[in-house]
Amino acid sequence: MANQKQESMSFREGVERMVDRATLAAGLDTNTARVIKASSAVLQIRFPVKVHSGVEVFTGWWSVHSTHRLPAKGGLRFAPHVNQDETEALSALMSYKCALADIPFGGAKGGLMINPSHYNEDELRDITRHFAQELARRGFLDPATNVPAPDMGTSAREMSWIADTYKSLYPEDINQDACVTGKPVNRGGIPGRTEATGKGVQYALQEFFRHPDEVAKTGLSDGLTDKRVVIQGLGNVGYHAAKFLSEEDNVKIVAVIERDGVVYNEEGLNIHDVRQCMVEQGGLRDFTGGQFSENHHEALEMECDILIPAALESQIHADNAMRIQAKLIVEAANGPVTYEADEILRRRGIVMLPDVWVNAGGVTVSYFEWSRNLSHMRFGRLQRRFDELRGANYLRALEDVSGQEVPAKIRSQIVHGASELDLVRSGLDDTMRSAFSDIRDTIKHNPEIHDYRTAAFVIAIRKLAQSYYDLGLAEVRE
Ligand code: NAD
């Protein structure tokens, strides 16, 4: 895989080492950590589908890492490099992410070994429906137990095919919409889910920059404005993170790294135009608003304030970690920094905001969508007009007492009843802020813990351990 070097351990082993490190730092019971690390189940499926070239046999996995809370939740990845180790590693990260973000789900992950660009839409629909059928028949697709969501190579389109497949198999299930999240809004989805992970990356960075004592650790000046940002991967997560950060926080996206190369512009790239070029041309080579180079490996190492890897795992590894010049790494992708690179970067004093916090926005809004599907009612339906009426009464009273008219902008804010998107964004922002507050508290109260990743893992492990203690499983010996 591009830019991935042979590490001495696999992705899954790297995640387990991170758990071991956190267990040691917090003085947690190593036997409990062993129970927590073990995957609950891994299903491998092979199924034939007739496509343009004839009948092809596809291989896919669904890994359930933890079931202490149900359903087990995780993204479904369609990519040629998908394998069991990767799927297990990603399902474990989901368990820790949900625990950190206080989301009552177990961790899971799905993967299908496929290059989606080799198939037309009809074929992809067929392949996705077959995969969904195989998962459902074996009890690995169900609103109560296993609920996929979009990930690399999948989107609302694939989620709606999966929902449709489940509905045709189980038409009597009144909660059928909740079998998958990230659906289109008009098919049981929720406003704000498509961009949720990128929006969450923005909220994480905004929250980090609210704390000058934390920012000081990076050597960066206060405030996000004019920070020079390099971003790898302009897919769902990368595009939305870059769009919100450049449009609303005035950061300068000086480089975008994609599969075919990198585009630079020291004045800041227009993210909308870069994305348009990718959609229309299939890559960055013909982009006219910046300088193009094929050398995307070295681009990760360019001097910048903030590096946002938003493509795939193991992009910063033992071989290039010494050359990374960013002062702050914001892990929008899952596992973009290997365990070995993490050790090197920590020794070099480069600050990392870990994936289990930074990209938790996706599963957070998936949780809102799943809850909405089970309640069969959109958020805010009962109180929106009531809130507007109360705001209008409050405004009238204010103007009567003061004898002054409230300016139009404030007036509209006071009488505004929250839309469903307002509520989703508010819940997402609150989740990102609360998780960082817990991370800061953990560092404050544990002198052995100095970095955000270890702190995040300690919080997650403690919560998981509590569930296992409650079940009596913490005393399990192998
Ligand atoms: P995506 O498929 O929409 O986008 C991935 C982008 O990365 C694509 O534009 C692709 O061309 C690019 N890319 C692939 N290989 C690359 C390489 N070697 N160098 C540079 N660019 C490369 O996927 P996504 O949903 O945006 O997911 C990106 C990452 O975020 C993954 O690690 C995923 O697990 C993680 N994530 C996604 C979500 C979500 O809601 N989609 C949630 C949490 C975490």
Short mmCIF file of C-alpha atoms and ligand atoms in Angstrom, two decimals:
data_model
loop_
_atom_site.label_atom_id
_atom_site.label_comp_id
_atom_site.label_asym_id
_atom_site.label_seq_id
_atom_site.Cartn_x
_atom_site.Cartn_y
_atom_site.Cartn_z
CA MET A 1 0.00 0.00 0.00
CA ALA A 2 1.24 3.50 -0.82
CA ASN A 3 3.64 4.97 1.73
CA GLN A 4 3.20 2.08 4.13
CA LYS A 5 6.44 0.57 5.38
CA GLN A 6 6.92 -2.85 6.94
CA GLU A 7 6.61 -2.31 10.70
CA SER A 8 7.72 -4.86 13.23
CA MET A 9 4.09 -5.30 14.27
CA SER A 10 0.71 -5.33 12.54
CA PHE A 11 -1.95 -2.61 12.87
CA ARG A 12 -3.88 -4.76 15.38
CA GLU A 13 -0.77 -5.46 17.43
CA GLY A 14 0.05 -1.74 17.42
CA VAL A 15 -3.37 -0.89 18.85
CA GLU A 16 -2.91 -3.60 21.50
CA ARG A 17 0.47 -2.13 22.45
CA MET A 18 -1.23 1.24 22.94
CA VAL A 19 -3.67 -0.46 25.34
CA ASP A 20 -0.76 -2.13 27.18
CA ARG A 21 1.02 1.21 27.51
CA ALA A 22 -2.10 2.86 28.94
CA THR A 23 -2.70 -0.11 31.29
CA LEU A 24 0.82 0.24 32.67
CA ALA A 25 0.71 4.04 32.93
CA ALA A 26 -2.54 4.00 34.91
CA GLY A 27 -1.60 0.98 37.04
CA LEU A 28 -4.61 -0.99 35.74
CA ASP A 29 -4.98 -4.75 36.12
CA THR A 30 -3.20 -6.50 33.22
CA ASN A 31 -5.60 -9.46 33.28
CA THR A 32 -8.53 -7.14 32.77
CA ALA A 33 -6.65 -5.49 29.91
CA ARG A 34 -6.24 -8.97 28.36
CA VAL A 35 -10.00 -9.51 28.48
CA ILE A 36 -10.62 -6.07 26.99
CA LYS A 37 -8.17 -6.56 24.11
CA ALA A 38 -9.68 -9.85 22.92
CA SER A 39 -11.98 -9.64 19.89
CA SER A 40 -15.41 -11.09 20.56
CA ALA A 41 -16.01 -12.54 17.09
CA VAL A 42 -14.70 -12.26 13.55
CA LEU A 43 -16.78 -13.39 10.62
CA GLN A 44 -15.20 -13.97 7.23
CA ILE A 45 -17.53 -14.32 4.27
CA ARG A 46 -16.88 -15.34 0.66
CA PHE A 47 -19.70 -14.85 -1.80
CA PRO A 48 -20.01 -14.98 -5.61
CA VAL A 49 -21.57 -12.17 -7.66
CA LYS A 50 -22.01 -11.96 -11.43
CA VAL A 51 -20.33 -8.83 -12.77
CA HIS A 52 -19.28 -7.63 -16.27
CA SER A 53 -16.17 -9.84 -16.32
CA GLY A 54 -18.06 -12.97 -15.20
CA VAL A 55 -18.65 -14.43 -11.76
CA GLU A 56 -16.30 -13.02 -9.12
CA VAL A 57 -15.88 -14.27 -5.56
CA PHE A 58 -15.64 -11.44 -3.00
CA THR A 59 -14.18 -11.66 0.51
CA GLY A 60 -15.45 -9.57 3.41
CA TRP A 61 -15.16 -9.43 7.19
CA TRP A 62 -17.24 -8.21 10.12
CA SER A 63 -15.29 -8.00 13.36
CA VAL A 64 -17.03 -7.50 16.70
CA HIS A 65 -14.53 -6.36 19.29
CA SER A 66 -16.82 -5.77 22.25
CA THR A 67 -20.45 -6.46 23.13
CA HIS A 68 -20.54 -4.98 26.65
CA ARG A 69 -23.02 -2.54 25.11
CA LEU A 70 -25.22 -3.32 22.13
CA PRO A 71 -25.42 -2.83 19.26
CA ALA A 72 -21.80 -3.21 18.23
CA LYS A 73 -21.16 -0.31 15.89
CA GLY A 74 -18.60 0.30 13.20
CA GLY A 75 -17.85 1.60 9.73
CA LEU A 76 -17.99 -0.59 6.66
CA ARG A 77 -14.91 -0.18 4.46
CA PHE A 78 -14.70 -1.01 0.75
CA ALA A 79 -11.05 -1.03 -0.32
CA PRO A 80 -8.61 -3.38 -2.06
CA HIS A 81 -6.25 -3.57 0.94
CA VAL A 82 -8.91 -4.63 3.49
CA ASN A 83 -7.88 -7.67 5.54
CA GLN A 84 -8.76 -9.37 8.81
CA ASP A 85 -5.98 -7.78 10.88
CA GLU A 86 -7.02 -4.28 9.76
CA THR A 87 -10.71 -5.00 10.42
CA GLU A 88 -9.95 -6.30 13.92
CA ALA A 89 -7.72 -3.30 14.70
CA LEU A 90 -10.42 -0.88 13.55
CA SER A 91 -13.11 -2.69 15.56
CA ALA A 92 -10.96 -2.37 18.70
CA LEU A 93 -10.47 1.35 18.06
CA MET A 94 -14.26 1.65 17.80
CA SER A 95 -14.70 0.14 21.29
CA TYR A 96 -12.25 2.65 22.80
CA LYS A 97 -13.75 5.55 20.80
CA CYS A 98 -17.32 4.80 21.90
CA ALA A 99 -16.23 4.42 25.53
CA LEU A 100 -14.29 7.70 25.46
CA ALA A 101 -17.16 9.60 23.81
CA ASP A 102 -19.73 8.07 26.19
CA ILE A 103 -21.64 6.36 23.42
CA PRO A 104 -23.45 3.22 24.60
CA PHE A 105 -22.24 0.94 21.79
CA GLY A 106 -19.82 -1.95 21.50
CA GLY A 107 -17.08 -1.73 18.88
CA ALA A 108 -17.23 -3.41 15.47
CA LYS A 109 -15.93 -2.93 11.94
CA GLY A 110 -16.67 -4.34 8.51
CA GLY A 111 -14.55 -4.60 5.41
CA LEU A 112 -14.94 -5.80 1.84
CA MET A 113 -11.87 -6.45 -0.28
CA ILE A 114 -12.81 -4.59 -3.44
CA ASN A 115 -11.69 -1.69 -5.60
CA PRO A 116 -15.03 0.14 -6.04
CA SER A 117 -13.72 2.08 -9.06
CA HIS A 118 -13.59 -1.18 -11.08
CA TYR A 119 -17.39 -1.63 -10.99
CA ASN A 120 -20.38 0.34 -12.23
CA GLU A 121 -23.20 1.44 -9.94
CA ASP A 122 -25.47 -1.53 -10.73
CA GLU A 123 -22.67 -3.98 -9.97
CA LEU A 124 -21.77 -2.20 -6.73
CA ARG A 125 -25.42 -2.33 -5.67
CA ASP A 126 -25.52 -6.07 -6.34
CA ILE A 127 -22.26 -6.71 -4.48
CA THR A 128 -23.34 -4.58 -1.49
CA ARG A 129 -26.74 -6.29 -1.32
CA HIS A 130 -25.13 -9.74 -1.39
CA PHE A 131 -22.72 -8.76 1.38
CA ALA A 132 -25.58 -7.32 3.47
CA GLN A 133 -27.64 -10.50 2.96
CA GLU A 134 -24.75 -12.70 4.09
CA LEU A 135 -24.23 -10.53 7.19
CA ALA A 136 -27.96 -10.46 8.06
CA ARG A 137 -28.46 -14.21 7.62
CA ARG A 138 -25.67 -14.89 10.09
CA GLY A 139 -27.02 -12.39 12.63
CA PHE A 140 -24.34 -9.76 11.94
CA LEU A 141 -26.69 -7.06 10.66
CA ASP A 142 -29.52 -6.07 12.96
CA PRO A 143 -30.69 -2.87 14.74
CA ALA A 144 -30.15 -4.54 18.13
CA THR A 145 -26.78 -6.20 17.63
CA ASN A 146 -24.64 -5.06 14.68
CA VAL A 147 -25.09 -1.71 12.97
CA PRO A 148 -22.68 -0.60 10.19
CA ALA A 149 -22.01 2.97 9.02
CA PRO A 150 -20.05 4.57 6.16
CA ASP A 151 -16.27 4.42 6.12
CA MET A 152 -13.59 4.55 3.43
CA GLY A 153 -15.08 3.67 0.03
CA THR A 154 -18.72 3.72 1.23
CA SER A 155 -21.28 6.49 1.66
CA ALA A 156 -24.99 7.15 2.21
CA ARG A 157 -25.63 5.35 -1.08
CA GLU A 158 -24.26 1.99 0.14
CA MET A 159 -26.03 2.46 3.51
CA SER A 160 -29.39 2.90 1.77
CA TRP A 161 -28.78 -0.32 -0.24
CA ILE A 162 -27.99 -2.14 3.01
CA ALA A 163 -31.12 -0.77 4.73
CA ASP A 164 -33.21 -1.79 1.76
CA THR A 165 -31.77 -5.33 1.80
CA TYR A 166 -32.46 -5.69 5.52
CA LYS A 167 -36.04 -4.43 5.05
CA SER A 168 -36.72 -6.97 2.31
CA LEU A 169 -35.45 -9.79 4.58
CA TYR A 170 -37.23 -8.61 7.77
CA PRO A 171 -40.27 -6.50 6.73
CA GLU A 172 -41.93 -7.13 10.12
CA ASP A 173 -39.09 -5.48 12.10
CA ILE A 174 -40.56 -2.15 13.21
CA ASN A 175 -37.05 -0.80 13.89
CA GLN A 176 -35.66 -1.80 10.51
CA ASP A 177 -34.36 1.73 9.72
CA ALA A 178 -31.94 1.42 12.65
CA CYS A 179 -30.06 -1.53 11.09
CA VAL A 180 -27.53 0.88 9.57
CA THR A 181 -26.59 4.56 10.03
CA GLY A 182 -25.31 7.20 7.64
CA LYS A 183 -28.40 6.74 5.45
CA PRO A 184 -29.65 9.54 3.15
CA VAL A 185 -31.84 11.98 5.11
CA ASN A 186 -34.95 11.08 3.08
CA ARG A 187 -34.40 7.38 3.83
CA GLY A 188 -34.20 7.45 7.61
CA GLY A 189 -30.93 9.37 7.94
CA ILE A 190 -30.29 12.45 10.06
CA PRO A 191 -29.19 15.93 8.95
CA GLY A 192 -25.50 16.46 9.64
CA ARG A 193 -24.34 12.81 9.46
CA THR A 194 -22.52 13.06 6.10
CA GLU A 195 -20.20 15.80 7.34
CA ALA A 196 -20.21 14.70 11.01
CA THR A 197 -16.68 13.28 11.20
CA GLY A 198 -15.14 16.34 9.50
CA LYS A 199 -17.25 18.67 11.65
CA GLY A 200 -16.06 16.75 14.72
CA VAL A 201 -12.43 17.26 13.62
CA GLN A 202 -13.14 21.00 13.49
CA TYR A 203 -14.80 20.95 16.94
CA ALA A 204 -11.83 19.01 18.35
CA LEU A 205 -9.35 21.57 17.03
CA GLN A 206 -11.50 24.49 18.22
CA GLU A 207 -11.66 22.91 21.67
CA PHE A 208 -7.90 22.30 21.76
CA PHE A 209 -7.24 25.95 20.87
CA ARG A 210 -9.55 27.10 23.70
CA HIS A 211 -6.80 26.00 26.11
CA PRO A 212 -3.64 28.13 25.82
CA ASP A 213 -1.83 25.79 28.26
CA GLU A 214 -2.38 22.89 25.85
CA VAL A 215 -1.49 24.92 22.75
CA ALA A 216 1.76 25.97 24.47
CA LYS A 217 2.89 22.30 24.41
CA THR A 218 3.00 22.47 20.59
CA GLY A 219 5.03 25.69 20.36
CA LEU A 220 2.25 27.18 18.21
CA SER A 221 0.79 30.65 18.83
CA ASP A 222 -2.77 30.92 20.16
CA GLY A 223 -5.75 30.87 17.79
CA LEU A 224 -6.50 28.88 14.66
CA THR A 225 -6.51 31.85 12.27
CA ASP A 226 -3.78 31.64 9.59
CA LYS A 227 -2.40 28.34 10.89
CA ARG A 228 -0.74 26.50 7.97
CA VAL A 229 -2.39 23.12 7.54
CA VAL A 230 -1.44 20.10 5.42
CA ILE A 231 -4.17 17.53 4.89
CA GLN A 232 -3.83 14.00 3.52
CA GLY A 233 -6.96 12.54 1.88
CA LEU A 234 -9.77 14.70 0.51
CA GLY A 235 -12.55 12.14 0.88
CA ASN A 236 -15.54 12.46 3.18
CA VAL A 237 -13.60 13.21 6.38
CA GLY A 238 -10.72 15.21 4.88
CA TYR A 239 -12.90 17.35 2.61
CA HIS A 240 -15.36 18.36 5.33
CA ALA A 241 -12.63 19.01 7.91
CA ALA A 242 -10.69 21.16 5.41
CA LYS A 243 -13.84 22.97 4.25
CA PHE A 244 -15.07 23.90 7.75
CA LEU A 245 -11.61 24.84 9.03
CA SER A 246 -10.77 27.05 6.06
CA GLU A 247 -14.22 28.65 5.70
CA GLU A 248 -15.09 29.15 9.38
CA ASP A 249 -11.77 29.26 11.27
CA ASN A 250 -9.63 30.92 8.59
CA VAL A 251 -6.88 28.32 8.62
CA LYS A 252 -4.75 28.13 5.47
CA ILE A 253 -4.80 24.72 3.81
CA VAL A 254 -1.36 24.99 2.16
CA ALA A 255 -1.24 21.41 0.81
CA VAL A 256 -3.66 18.61 -0.04
CA ILE A 257 -2.14 15.15 -0.49
CA GLU A 258 -4.06 12.59 -2.52
CA ARG A 259 -3.33 9.24 -4.20
CA ASP A 260 -1.85 10.73 -7.37
CA GLY A 261 0.18 13.52 -5.77
CA VAL A 262 0.00 16.75 -3.85
CA VAL A 263 -1.08 20.34 -4.59
CA TYR A 264 0.51 23.28 -2.76
CA ASN A 265 -0.40 26.92 -2.41
CA GLU A 266 1.29 28.98 0.29
CA GLU A 267 -1.62 31.47 0.16
CA GLY A 268 -4.11 28.72 0.98
CA LEU A 269 -5.97 26.39 -1.40
CA ASN A 270 -9.61 26.83 -2.30
CA ILE A 271 -10.91 23.49 -0.96
CA HIS A 272 -14.10 23.58 -3.00
CA ASP A 273 -12.06 23.92 -6.21
CA VAL A 274 -9.64 21.14 -5.20
CA ARG A 275 -12.54 18.80 -4.51
CA GLN A 276 -14.22 19.78 -7.80
CA CYS A 277 -11.01 18.90 -9.64
CA MET A 278 -10.88 15.50 -7.93
CA VAL A 279 -14.50 14.73 -8.76
CA GLU A 280 -14.20 15.85 -12.40
CA GLN A 281 -10.64 14.71 -13.23
CA GLY A 282 -10.27 11.79 -10.81
CA GLY A 283 -7.13 13.33 -9.26
CA LEU A 284 -5.16 16.50 -8.57
CA ARG A 285 -2.78 16.54 -11.56
CA ASP A 286 -4.80 19.10 -13.53
CA PHE A 287 -5.54 21.44 -10.64
CA THR A 288 -4.76 25.02 -11.64
CA GLY A 289 -5.07 26.80 -8.29
CA GLY A 290 -1.74 25.52 -6.94
CA GLN A 291 1.47 23.74 -7.77
CA PHE A 292 1.22 19.97 -8.41
CA SER A 293 3.87 17.36 -7.54
CA GLU A 294 3.73 13.58 -7.73
CA ASN A 295 5.79 13.29 -4.60
CA HIS A 296 3.05 12.73 -2.05
CA HIS A 297 5.27 10.75 0.35
CA GLU A 298 7.53 13.70 1.08
CA ALA A 299 4.58 16.07 1.33
CA LEU A 300 3.68 14.54 4.71
CA GLU A 301 7.08 15.73 5.91
CA MET A 302 6.76 19.35 4.77
CA GLU A 303 7.05 22.16 7.28
CA CYS A 304 3.61 23.25 8.55
CA ASP A 305 1.76 24.05 11.77
CA ILE A 306 -0.84 21.30 11.68
CA LEU A 307 -0.80 17.98 9.80
CA ILE A 308 -4.19 16.27 9.38
CA PRO A 309 -3.89 12.71 8.07
CA ALA A 310 -7.42 11.91 6.86
CA ALA A 311 -6.84 9.01 4.46
CA LEU A 312 -5.80 5.66 5.91
CA GLU A 313 -3.79 3.94 8.61
CA SER A 314 0.00 3.65 9.11
CA GLN A 315 0.92 6.70 7.05
CA ILE A 316 3.35 7.99 9.67
CA HIS A 317 5.62 5.10 10.53
CA ALA A 318 9.03 4.27 11.93
CA ASP A 319 10.75 5.31 8.67
CA ASN A 320 9.32 8.82 8.27
CA ALA A 321 8.47 9.82 11.87
CA MET A 322 11.88 11.44 12.36
CA ARG A 323 11.28 13.72 9.36
CA ILE A 324 7.79 14.96 10.25
CA GLN A 325 8.00 18.73 10.76
CA ALA A 326 4.41 19.55 11.79
CA LYS A 327 4.02 20.83 15.33
CA LEU A 328 0.60 19.28 15.82
CA ILE A 329 -0.80 16.08 14.27
CA VAL A 330 -4.58 15.78 14.22
CA GLU A 331 -5.61 12.18 13.54
CA ALA A 332 -8.74 12.44 11.42
CA ALA A 333 -8.10 8.97 9.91
CA ASN A 334 -8.08 5.81 12.02
CA GLY A 335 -4.60 4.70 13.06
CA PRO A 336 -2.59 7.07 10.80
CA VAL A 337 0.36 6.95 13.23
CA THR A 338 1.83 3.51 14.00
CA TYR A 339 2.79 2.52 17.54
CA GLU A 340 6.48 2.85 16.71
CA ALA A 341 6.02 6.26 15.07
CA ASP A 342 3.97 7.38 18.07
CA GLU A 343 6.91 6.57 20.35
CA ILE A 344 9.32 8.51 18.11
CA LEU A 345 7.03 11.53 17.78
CA ARG A 346 6.42 11.66 21.52
CA ARG A 347 10.17 11.64 22.16
CA ARG A 348 10.48 14.50 19.65
CA GLY A 349 7.81 16.49 21.49
CA ILE A 350 5.38 16.54 18.56
CA VAL A 351 1.86 16.73 19.94
CA MET A 352 -0.77 14.30 18.59
CA LEU A 353 -4.53 14.58 19.01
CA PRO A 354 -5.55 10.90 18.85
CA ASP A 355 -8.00 9.31 16.42
CA VAL A 356 -10.20 7.86 19.19
CA TRP A 357 -11.09 11.44 20.11
CA VAL A 358 -10.64 13.44 16.90
CA ASN A 359 -12.75 11.30 14.54
CA ALA A 360 -15.44 10.30 17.07
CA GLY A 361 -17.90 12.71 15.38
CA GLY A 362 -19.06 10.05 12.92
CA VAL A 363 -20.14 7.52 15.50
CA THR A 364 -21.56 10.28 17.71
CA VAL A 365 -24.00 11.43 15.04
CA SER A 366 -24.62 7.78 14.08
CA TYR A 367 -25.76 7.30 17.69
CA PHE A 368 -28.18 10.22 17.25
CA GLU A 369 -29.47 8.71 13.99
CA TRP A 370 -29.94 5.26 15.54
CA SER A 371 -31.81 6.76 18.53
CA ARG A 372 -33.99 8.80 16.16
CA ASN A 373 -34.80 5.66 14.14
CA LEU A 374 -35.85 3.82 17.31
CA SER A 375 -37.99 6.73 18.51
CA HIS A 376 -39.57 7.10 15.04
CA MET A 377 -39.60 10.86 15.50
CA ARG A 378 -37.23 13.63 14.48
CA PHE A 379 -35.41 15.50 17.21
CA GLY A 380 -37.00 18.78 18.25
CA ARG A 381 -40.44 17.99 16.80
CA LEU A 382 -42.19 18.41 20.14
CA GLN A 383 -40.51 21.53 21.43
CA ARG A 384 -39.35 23.64 18.47
CA ARG A 385 -42.46 25.89 18.14
CA PHE A 386 -42.88 25.97 21.92
CA ASP A 387 -39.32 27.34 22.23
CA GLU A 388 -40.03 29.92 19.52
CA LEU A 389 -43.17 31.07 21.34
CA ARG A 390 -41.31 31.32 24.63
CA GLY A 391 -38.53 33.31 22.89
CA ALA A 392 -41.10 35.71 21.38
CA ASN A 393 -42.78 36.22 24.79
CA TYR A 394 -39.40 36.83 26.43
CA LEU A 395 -38.51 39.35 23.72
CA ARG A 396 -41.80 41.20 24.12
CA ALA A 397 -41.35 41.39 27.90
CA LEU A 398 -37.76 42.61 27.46
CA GLU A 399 -38.83 45.37 25.06
CA ASP A 400 -41.78 46.39 27.28
CA VAL A 401 -39.60 46.68 30.39
CA SER A 402 -36.64 48.39 28.67
CA GLY A 403 -38.71 50.55 26.32
CA GLN A 404 -36.16 49.75 23.60
CA GLU A 405 -36.32 47.65 20.49
CA VAL A 406 -33.96 44.66 20.39
CA PRO A 407 -31.70 44.73 17.26
CA ALA A 408 -32.89 42.44 14.42
CA LYS A 409 -29.94 40.01 14.62
CA ILE A 410 -30.36 39.36 18.36
CA ARG A 411 -34.15 39.26 17.92
CA SER A 412 -33.91 36.42 15.40
CA GLN A 413 -31.50 34.51 17.66
CA ILE A 414 -33.87 34.78 20.65
CA VAL A 415 -36.98 33.62 18.78
CA HIS A 416 -35.16 30.84 16.88
CA GLY A 417 -36.37 27.33 17.78
CA ALA A 418 -33.60 24.77 17.23
CA SER A 419 -33.76 22.80 13.96
CA GLU A 420 -32.75 19.14 13.96
CA LEU A 421 -29.37 20.12 12.49
CA ASP A 422 -28.84 22.68 15.29
CA LEU A 423 -29.48 19.94 17.85
CA VAL A 424 -27.20 17.44 16.10
CA ARG A 425 -24.36 19.98 15.92
CA SER A 426 -24.89 20.98 19.55
CA GLY A 427 -24.76 17.33 20.69
CA LEU A 428 -21.68 16.71 18.59
CA ASP A 429 -19.84 19.77 19.91
CA ASP A 430 -20.76 18.83 23.48
CA THR A 431 -19.45 15.27 22.97
CA MET A 432 -16.11 16.47 21.56
CA ARG A 433 -15.64 19.03 24.34
CA SER A 434 -16.61 16.64 27.14
CA ALA A 435 -14.21 13.97 25.89
CA PHE A 436 -11.32 16.46 25.83
CA SER A 437 -12.22 17.68 29.28
CA ASP A 438 -11.99 14.04 30.50
CA ILE A 439 -8.63 13.65 28.73
CA ARG A 440 -7.26 16.80 30.42
CA ASP A 441 -8.55 15.66 33.82
CA THR A 442 -6.90 12.26 33.40
CA ILE A 443 -3.54 13.85 32.63
CA LYS A 444 -3.94 16.25 35.55
CA HIS A 445 -4.61 13.45 38.05
CA ASN A 446 -2.09 10.88 36.74
CA PRO A 447 1.52 12.11 36.88
CA GLU A 448 2.65 9.12 34.78
CA ILE A 449 0.50 10.18 31.83
CA HIS A 450 1.76 12.97 29.60
CA ASP A 451 0.11 12.46 26.21
CA TYR A 452 -3.46 12.63 24.97
CA ARG A 453 -3.52 9.16 23.39
CA THR A 454 -2.53 7.36 26.58
CA ALA A 455 -5.03 9.43 28.56
CA ALA A 456 -7.82 8.64 26.06
CA PHE A 457 -7.02 4.91 26.24
CA VAL A 458 -6.95 4.99 30.06
CA ILE A 459 -10.44 6.53 30.14
CA ALA A 460 -11.76 3.97 27.65
CA ILE A 461 -10.13 1.00 29.39
CA ARG A 462 -11.48 2.08 32.78
CA LYS A 463 -15.02 2.31 31.39
CA LEU A 464 -14.76 -1.05 29.62
CA ALA A 465 -13.19 -2.63 32.71
CA GLN A 466 -16.12 -1.41 34.81
CA SER A 467 -18.59 -3.21 32.52
CA TYR A 468 -16.51 -6.38 32.71
CA TYR A 469 -16.30 -6.12 36.51
CA ASP A 470 -20.08 -5.71 36.60
CA LEU A 471 -20.39 -8.91 34.57
CA GLY A 472 -17.85 -10.73 36.73
CA LEU A 473 -15.58 -11.14 33.71
CA ALA A 474 -12.69 -9.13 35.05
CA GLU A 475 -11.50 -12.14 37.02
CA VAL A 476 -11.27 -14.34 33.94
CA ARG A 477 -7.90 -16.12 33.62
CA GLU A 478 -6.69 -17.72 30.40
P1 NAD B 1 -13.09 8.21 1.79
O1 NAD B 1 -13.01 6.97 1.00
O2 NAD B 1 -14.26 9.10 1.62
O3 NAD B 1 -11.79 9.12 1.53
C1 NAD B 1 -10.48 8.65 1.63
C2 NAD B 1 -9.63 9.59 0.79
O4 NAD B 1 -8.26 9.25 0.97
C3 NAD B 1 -9.93 9.46 -0.71
O5 NAD B 1 -10.06 10.75 -1.28
C4 NAD B 1 -8.72 8.73 -1.26
O6 NAD B 1 -8.42 9.05 -2.60
C5 NAD B 1 -7.62 9.20 -0.31
N1 NAD B 1 -6.48 8.31 -0.24
C6 NAD B 1 -6.47 6.95 -0.23
N2 NAD B 1 -5.21 6.50 -0.16
C7 NAD B 1 -4.41 7.59 -0.12
C8 NAD B 1 -3.00 7.78 -0.04
N3 NAD B 1 -2.16 6.73 0.00
N4 NAD B 1 -2.53 9.04 -0.01
C9 NAD B 1 -3.36 10.09 -0.05
N5 NAD B 1 -4.70 9.99 -0.14
C10 NAD B 1 -5.21 8.74 -0.17
O7 NAD B 1 -12.91 7.75 3.30
P2 NAD B 1 -13.32 8.56 4.61
O8 NAD B 1 -14.68 8.11 5.02
O9 NAD B 1 -13.05 10.00 4.43
O10 NAD B 1 -12.31 7.91 5.68
C11 NAD B 1 -10.99 8.41 5.83
C12 NAD B 1 -10.44 7.93 7.15
O11 NAD B 1 -11.28 8.39 8.22
C13 NAD B 1 -10.36 6.41 7.33
O12 NAD B 1 -9.26 6.09 8.14
C14 NAD B 1 -11.65 6.09 8.06
O13 NAD B 1 -11.58 4.86 8.77
C15 NAD B 1 -11.71 7.29 8.99
N6 NAD B 1 -13.05 7.57 9.54
C16 NAD B 1 -14.11 7.79 8.71
C17 NAD B 1 -15.35 8.09 9.27
C18 NAD B 1 -16.56 8.42 8.41
O14 NAD B 1 -17.58 8.83 8.98
N7 NAD B 1 -16.50 8.30 7.10
C19 NAD B 1 -15.51 8.12 10.65
C20 NAD B 1 -14.40 7.90 11.47
C21 NAD B 1 -13.17 7.63 10.89
#
